[in-house]
Each structure stands twice: as structure tokens, then as C-alpha cells.
């Protein structure tokens, strides 16, 4: 079954789709308000798709049930993400990508974005795709299953443009985790457009501006 989603279209015939994954405990409504802040004159018609993650118990939150893309078992980066949950979420994201293709938007005009847990899934899914997406957006996040990435990443996946950003004051996902993930991906040959901001585990106006610039370049190229 497809995940439930919140959708916003900027016109009746979208040429690009932006699939945006929320963070732990949030839902698809969380980043919907960012749409008007991002939009610029002259952009093609877009479809923003904000899915709701499944509800599941989260170990580090005393087993409380909440929307999560995977369980978080501890705070060590190599054991942080539940691999089964990550792979299940990758499959669910792939189903949403397939629906966009069925609706007339090819993979090369799909951007996969995510914040925190959502960004982890965006990176994990994007590097493993046989058909490259138009770009990946990874905000305040890290690369899960880093030890298996080299063996599972595809040439197309590693050739996908990436916008990666992090807060220097982030107490939830420290900047050092983002930096380590960036270095791991660059070591595999991935080109990362990296940005840091004086912010905690959040987004800021400068980040939205820089992301808009990056998206503008993707639209021009596509």
C-alpha cells in the first residue's frame, strides 16, 4: 500500500516532482508550509509530495509509538538506524517515485528531499537507484547503513547531485555526523553541495534561499 501523502501542485501539469520526507515524530504536514517560501518566478510547474511515515515504536524514546522512517536503537552512528526499517522505508519511497513516473514525471525530474530521519532515507534510497533522480536534498541528517553503501551504491546513484546542509548548533544530529557522512559519500565519488548554518536541529531562511538556488539550477539543467 502506498503511504498517505499531503500534496501541493503549482500548476495543473507538473513537470517536476519534489518528494519530501519529514523527521522523527512529525508528519507530512510538517514541511508543507515551506512551499511558498521556496517558489520562484519562472520555475516549471511542480508537484510537492509530503508522505506520512508509518507509526512505529522508537527505542530511544522509551518505545513510544510515533511516525518514524525506522527505529533508532542508540546514538552511535553505525548502529543508530534499524536496517530493516530503513530498507522498508526505501521500498515505500520507491513506490511513491514509481507513482510519480506513472503520473508523467520521469526519474530525472524528481527531487528526493528529507529532513533528519527523512534525509537519511533520501540518501540511502538515492545512492542505490538504477535510474538516477534529478537530485537529493539531505537536511540535518546522516548516511545510514554506511558500511553497506559502497557495495550497494550504483553508478547512477552516485552521479546524482546532492544538496546537503547542517546546523552548527545541532544537538540532535551533531554536525560531525553530517560531515562524516559527507566525507563517506565524497570518497565514493559523489559531488556534495555542502552548507552549514548557525542553527540548531531546524531550518533557516538562508538555508531555504540556498536550497532554492540549487533547485533553480536543477530546473535549468532539466
Short mmCIF file of C-alpha atoms in Angstrom, two decimals:
data_model
loop_
_atom_site.label_atom_id
_atom_site.label_comp_id
_atom_site.label_asym_id
_atom_site.label_seq_id
_atom_site.Cartn_x
_atom_site.Cartn_y
_atom_site.Cartn_z
CA UNK A 1 0.00 0.00 0.00
CA UNK A 2 1.18 3.49 -0.82
CA UNK A 3 1.87 5.80 2.06
CA UNK A 4 -0.65 8.55 2.63
CA UNK A 5 0.60 11.92 1.41
CA UNK A 6 -0.04 15.64 1.51
CA UNK A 7 0.31 17.19 -1.95
CA UNK A 8 0.65 20.70 -3.34
CA UNK A 9 0.79 21.49 -7.06
CA UNK A 10 1.86 24.82 -8.51
CA UNK A 11 0.03 24.13 -11.77
CA UNK A 12 -2.24 21.59 -13.46
CA UNK A 13 0.54 19.78 -15.35
CA UNK A 14 3.60 19.34 -13.12
CA UNK A 15 6.86 18.79 -14.96
CA UNK A 16 8.86 18.12 -11.79
CA UNK A 17 8.03 16.37 -8.53
CA UNK A 18 9.61 17.00 -5.14
CA UNK A 19 9.15 14.11 -2.72
CA UNK A 20 9.90 15.44 0.78
CA UNK A 21 10.32 13.18 3.85
CA UNK A 22 9.72 14.58 7.34
CA UNK A 23 11.70 13.93 10.51
CA UNK A 24 11.06 11.72 13.52
CA UNK A 25 7.69 12.27 15.19
CA UNK A 26 6.45 14.74 12.59
CA UNK A 27 4.20 14.03 9.60
CA UNK A 28 3.66 15.07 6.01
CA UNK A 29 2.21 18.42 7.05
CA UNK A 30 5.48 19.47 8.71
CA UNK A 31 7.25 20.86 5.66
CA UNK A 32 4.21 21.78 3.55
CA UNK A 33 4.47 25.45 4.67
CA UNK A 34 7.93 25.66 3.07
CA UNK A 35 6.45 25.57 -0.44
CA UNK A 36 5.62 29.28 -0.79
CA UNK A 37 8.98 30.19 0.73
CA UNK A 38 10.83 28.17 -1.91
CA UNK A 39 8.89 29.06 -5.05
CA UNK A 40 10.36 31.47 -7.59
CA UNK A 41 9.07 33.13 -10.72
CA UNK A 42 9.85 31.22 -13.88
CA UNK A 43 10.02 27.78 -12.31
CA UNK A 44 8.28 24.91 -14.09
CA UNK A 45 5.02 23.58 -12.67
CA UNK A 46 5.82 21.42 -9.64
CA UNK A 47 4.16 18.75 -7.54
CA UNK A 48 5.28 18.60 -3.90
CA UNK A 49 4.56 15.26 -2.25
CA UNK A 50 4.88 15.01 1.55
CA UNK A 51 4.31 11.43 2.76
CA UNK A 52 3.43 10.38 6.30
CA UNK A 53 5.90 7.84 7.73
CA UNK A 54 4.41 4.73 9.36
CA UNK A 55 3.76 4.76 13.12
CA UNK A 56 6.20 2.51 15.00
CA UNK A 57 7.81 2.21 18.46
CA UNK A 58 11.11 4.09 18.79
CA UNK A 59 13.61 2.53 21.19
CA UNK A 60 15.48 5.68 22.28
CA UNK A 61 12.12 7.32 23.10
CA UNK A 62 11.28 4.54 25.58
CA UNK A 63 9.42 2.59 22.93
CA UNK A 64 6.83 5.33 22.38
CA UNK A 65 4.92 4.93 19.14
CA UNK A 66 5.28 7.77 16.64
CA UNK A 67 5.75 8.40 12.95
CA UNK A 68 9.24 7.23 12.09
CA UNK A 69 11.04 6.01 8.99
CA UNK A 70 12.96 3.50 11.13
CA UNK A 71 13.66 2.66 14.76
CA UNK A 72 16.57 4.41 16.48
CA UNK A 73 18.21 1.96 18.85
CA UNK A 74 21.10 4.06 20.19
CA UNK A 75 23.09 7.19 19.41
CA UNK A 76 26.15 5.55 17.84
CA UNK A 77 26.02 6.41 14.14
CA UNK A 78 26.95 2.91 12.92
CA UNK A 79 24.16 1.31 14.99
CA UNK A 80 21.75 4.23 15.07
CA UNK A 81 19.36 3.16 12.32
CA UNK A 82 17.39 -0.08 12.26
CA UNK A 83 18.44 -1.60 8.94
CA UNK A 84 15.17 -3.45 8.35
CA UNK A 85 13.22 -0.24 8.92
CA UNK A 86 15.50 1.70 6.59
CA UNK A 87 15.07 -0.86 3.82
CA UNK A 88 11.30 -0.94 4.30
CA UNK A 89 11.18 2.85 4.03
CA UNK A 90 13.36 2.80 0.92
CA UNK A 91 10.83 0.43 -0.67
CA UNK A 92 7.94 2.71 0.31
CA UNK A 93 9.72 5.72 -1.17
CA UNK A 94 10.42 3.75 -4.34
CA UNK A 95 6.68 3.06 -4.65
CA UNK A 96 5.98 6.80 -4.42
CA UNK A 97 8.64 7.50 -7.05
CA UNK A 98 7.03 4.89 -9.31
CA UNK A 99 3.68 6.66 -8.89
CA UNK A 100 5.23 9.95 -9.99
CA UNK A 101 6.62 8.21 -13.07
CA UNK A 102 3.15 6.82 -13.79
CA UNK A 103 1.80 10.37 -13.47
CA UNK A 104 4.17 11.53 -16.17
CA UNK A 105 7.24 12.77 -14.29
CA UNK A 106 10.40 10.79 -15.18
CA UNK A 107 13.02 10.00 -12.51
CA UNK A 108 15.42 12.64 -13.82
CA UNK A 109 12.82 15.29 -12.96
CA UNK A 110 12.16 14.03 -9.43
CA UNK A 111 13.91 15.51 -6.41
CA UNK A 112 14.03 13.39 -3.25
CA UNK A 113 14.36 15.54 -0.14
CA UNK A 114 14.32 14.87 3.57
CA UNK A 115 15.00 16.34 6.99
CA UNK A 116 16.75 14.37 9.76
CA UNK A 117 15.37 10.79 9.56
CA UNK A 118 13.76 11.67 6.25
CA UNK A 119 17.08 12.91 4.91
CA UNK A 120 18.73 9.65 5.94
CA UNK A 121 16.19 7.73 3.85
CA UNK A 122 16.65 10.15 0.94
CA UNK A 123 20.40 9.47 0.90
CA UNK A 124 20.04 5.71 1.39
CA UNK A 125 17.45 5.42 -1.38
CA UNK A 126 19.09 7.82 -3.80
CA UNK A 127 22.53 6.20 -3.93
CA UNK A 128 21.02 2.76 -4.60
CA UNK A 129 18.80 3.68 -7.57
CA UNK A 130 19.38 2.18 -11.01
CA UNK A 131 17.68 5.20 -12.61
CA UNK A 132 19.16 8.42 -11.25
CA UNK A 133 16.90 11.05 -9.77
CA UNK A 134 17.18 14.73 -10.58
CA UNK A 135 18.73 15.42 -7.19
CA UNK A 136 18.84 14.60 -3.48
CA UNK A 137 18.29 17.02 -0.61
CA UNK A 138 19.59 15.93 2.80
CA UNK A 139 18.97 18.40 5.64
CA UNK A 140 20.35 17.99 9.18
CA UNK A 141 20.96 14.29 8.64
CA UNK A 142 23.49 11.50 8.11
CA UNK A 143 24.04 8.44 5.93
CA UNK A 144 22.53 5.25 7.42
CA UNK A 145 23.94 1.79 6.70
CA UNK A 146 27.23 3.47 5.77
CA UNK A 147 29.10 0.15 5.91
CA UNK A 148 26.97 -1.35 3.10
CA UNK A 149 26.72 1.74 0.92
CA UNK A 150 29.87 1.16 -1.13
CA UNK A 151 28.73 -2.32 -2.12
CA UNK A 152 25.13 -1.35 -2.89
CA UNK A 153 25.51 2.09 -4.46
CA UNK A 154 25.03 2.34 -8.21
CA UNK A 155 26.86 4.45 -10.77
CA UNK A 156 23.66 6.36 -11.45
CA UNK A 157 23.01 6.86 -7.74
CA UNK A 158 26.49 8.17 -7.04
CA UNK A 159 26.17 10.53 -10.01
CA UNK A 160 23.08 12.22 -8.55
CA UNK A 161 23.51 15.88 -7.49
CA UNK A 162 23.20 16.38 -3.72
CA UNK A 163 22.35 19.41 -1.59
CA UNK A 164 23.40 18.67 1.99
CA UNK A 165 23.04 21.15 4.85
CA UNK A 166 23.52 21.09 8.61
CA UNK A 167 23.24 23.28 11.67
CA UNK A 168 26.45 24.02 13.56
CA UNK A 169 24.45 24.07 16.82
CA UNK A 170 22.51 20.84 16.21
CA UNK A 171 22.16 18.84 19.49
CA UNK A 172 20.11 16.03 17.89
CA UNK A 173 22.22 15.10 14.86
CA UNK A 174 25.60 16.76 15.51
CA UNK A 175 27.28 18.45 12.58
CA UNK A 176 30.16 15.98 12.90
CA UNK A 177 27.80 13.14 11.87
CA UNK A 178 26.79 15.07 8.78
CA UNK A 179 30.43 15.81 7.99
CA UNK A 180 31.37 12.14 8.31
CA UNK A 181 28.52 11.15 6.00
CA UNK A 182 29.51 13.82 3.50
CA UNK A 183 33.11 12.53 3.53
CA UNK A 184 31.94 8.92 3.04
CA UNK A 185 29.85 9.86 0.02
CA UNK A 186 32.57 12.03 -1.48
CA UNK A 187 35.00 9.15 -1.07
CA UNK A 188 32.68 7.13 -3.34
CA UNK A 189 32.82 9.90 -5.95
CA UNK A 190 29.61 11.76 -5.11
CA UNK A 191 29.52 15.53 -5.61
CA UNK A 192 28.05 17.19 -2.50
CA UNK A 193 26.92 20.81 -2.39
CA UNK A 194 27.57 21.28 1.36
CA UNK A 195 26.24 24.13 3.53
CA UNK A 196 26.38 24.87 7.27
CA UNK A 197 24.37 27.40 9.23
CA UNK A 198 24.41 28.81 12.77
CA UNK A 199 21.20 26.99 13.75
CA UNK A 200 20.06 24.02 15.88
CA UNK A 201 18.13 21.00 14.53
CA UNK A 202 15.91 23.07 12.26
CA UNK A 203 15.81 25.01 9.01
CA UNK A 204 16.55 28.70 8.49
CA UNK A 205 15.87 31.40 5.91
CA UNK A 206 19.41 31.32 4.49
CA UNK A 207 19.14 27.57 4.03
CA UNK A 208 15.83 27.89 2.16
CA UNK A 209 17.39 30.57 -0.07
CA UNK A 210 20.42 28.39 -0.85
CA UNK A 211 18.21 25.36 -1.49
CA UNK A 212 16.11 27.47 -3.86
CA UNK A 213 19.27 28.45 -5.75
CA UNK A 214 20.27 24.79 -6.03
CA UNK A 215 16.80 23.75 -7.17
CA UNK A 216 16.83 26.54 -9.76
CA UNK A 217 19.99 25.06 -11.26
CA UNK A 218 18.38 21.62 -11.40
CA UNK A 219 15.35 23.00 -13.22
CA UNK A 220 17.55 24.84 -15.72
CA UNK A 221 19.51 21.67 -16.39
CA UNK A 222 16.38 19.57 -16.83
#
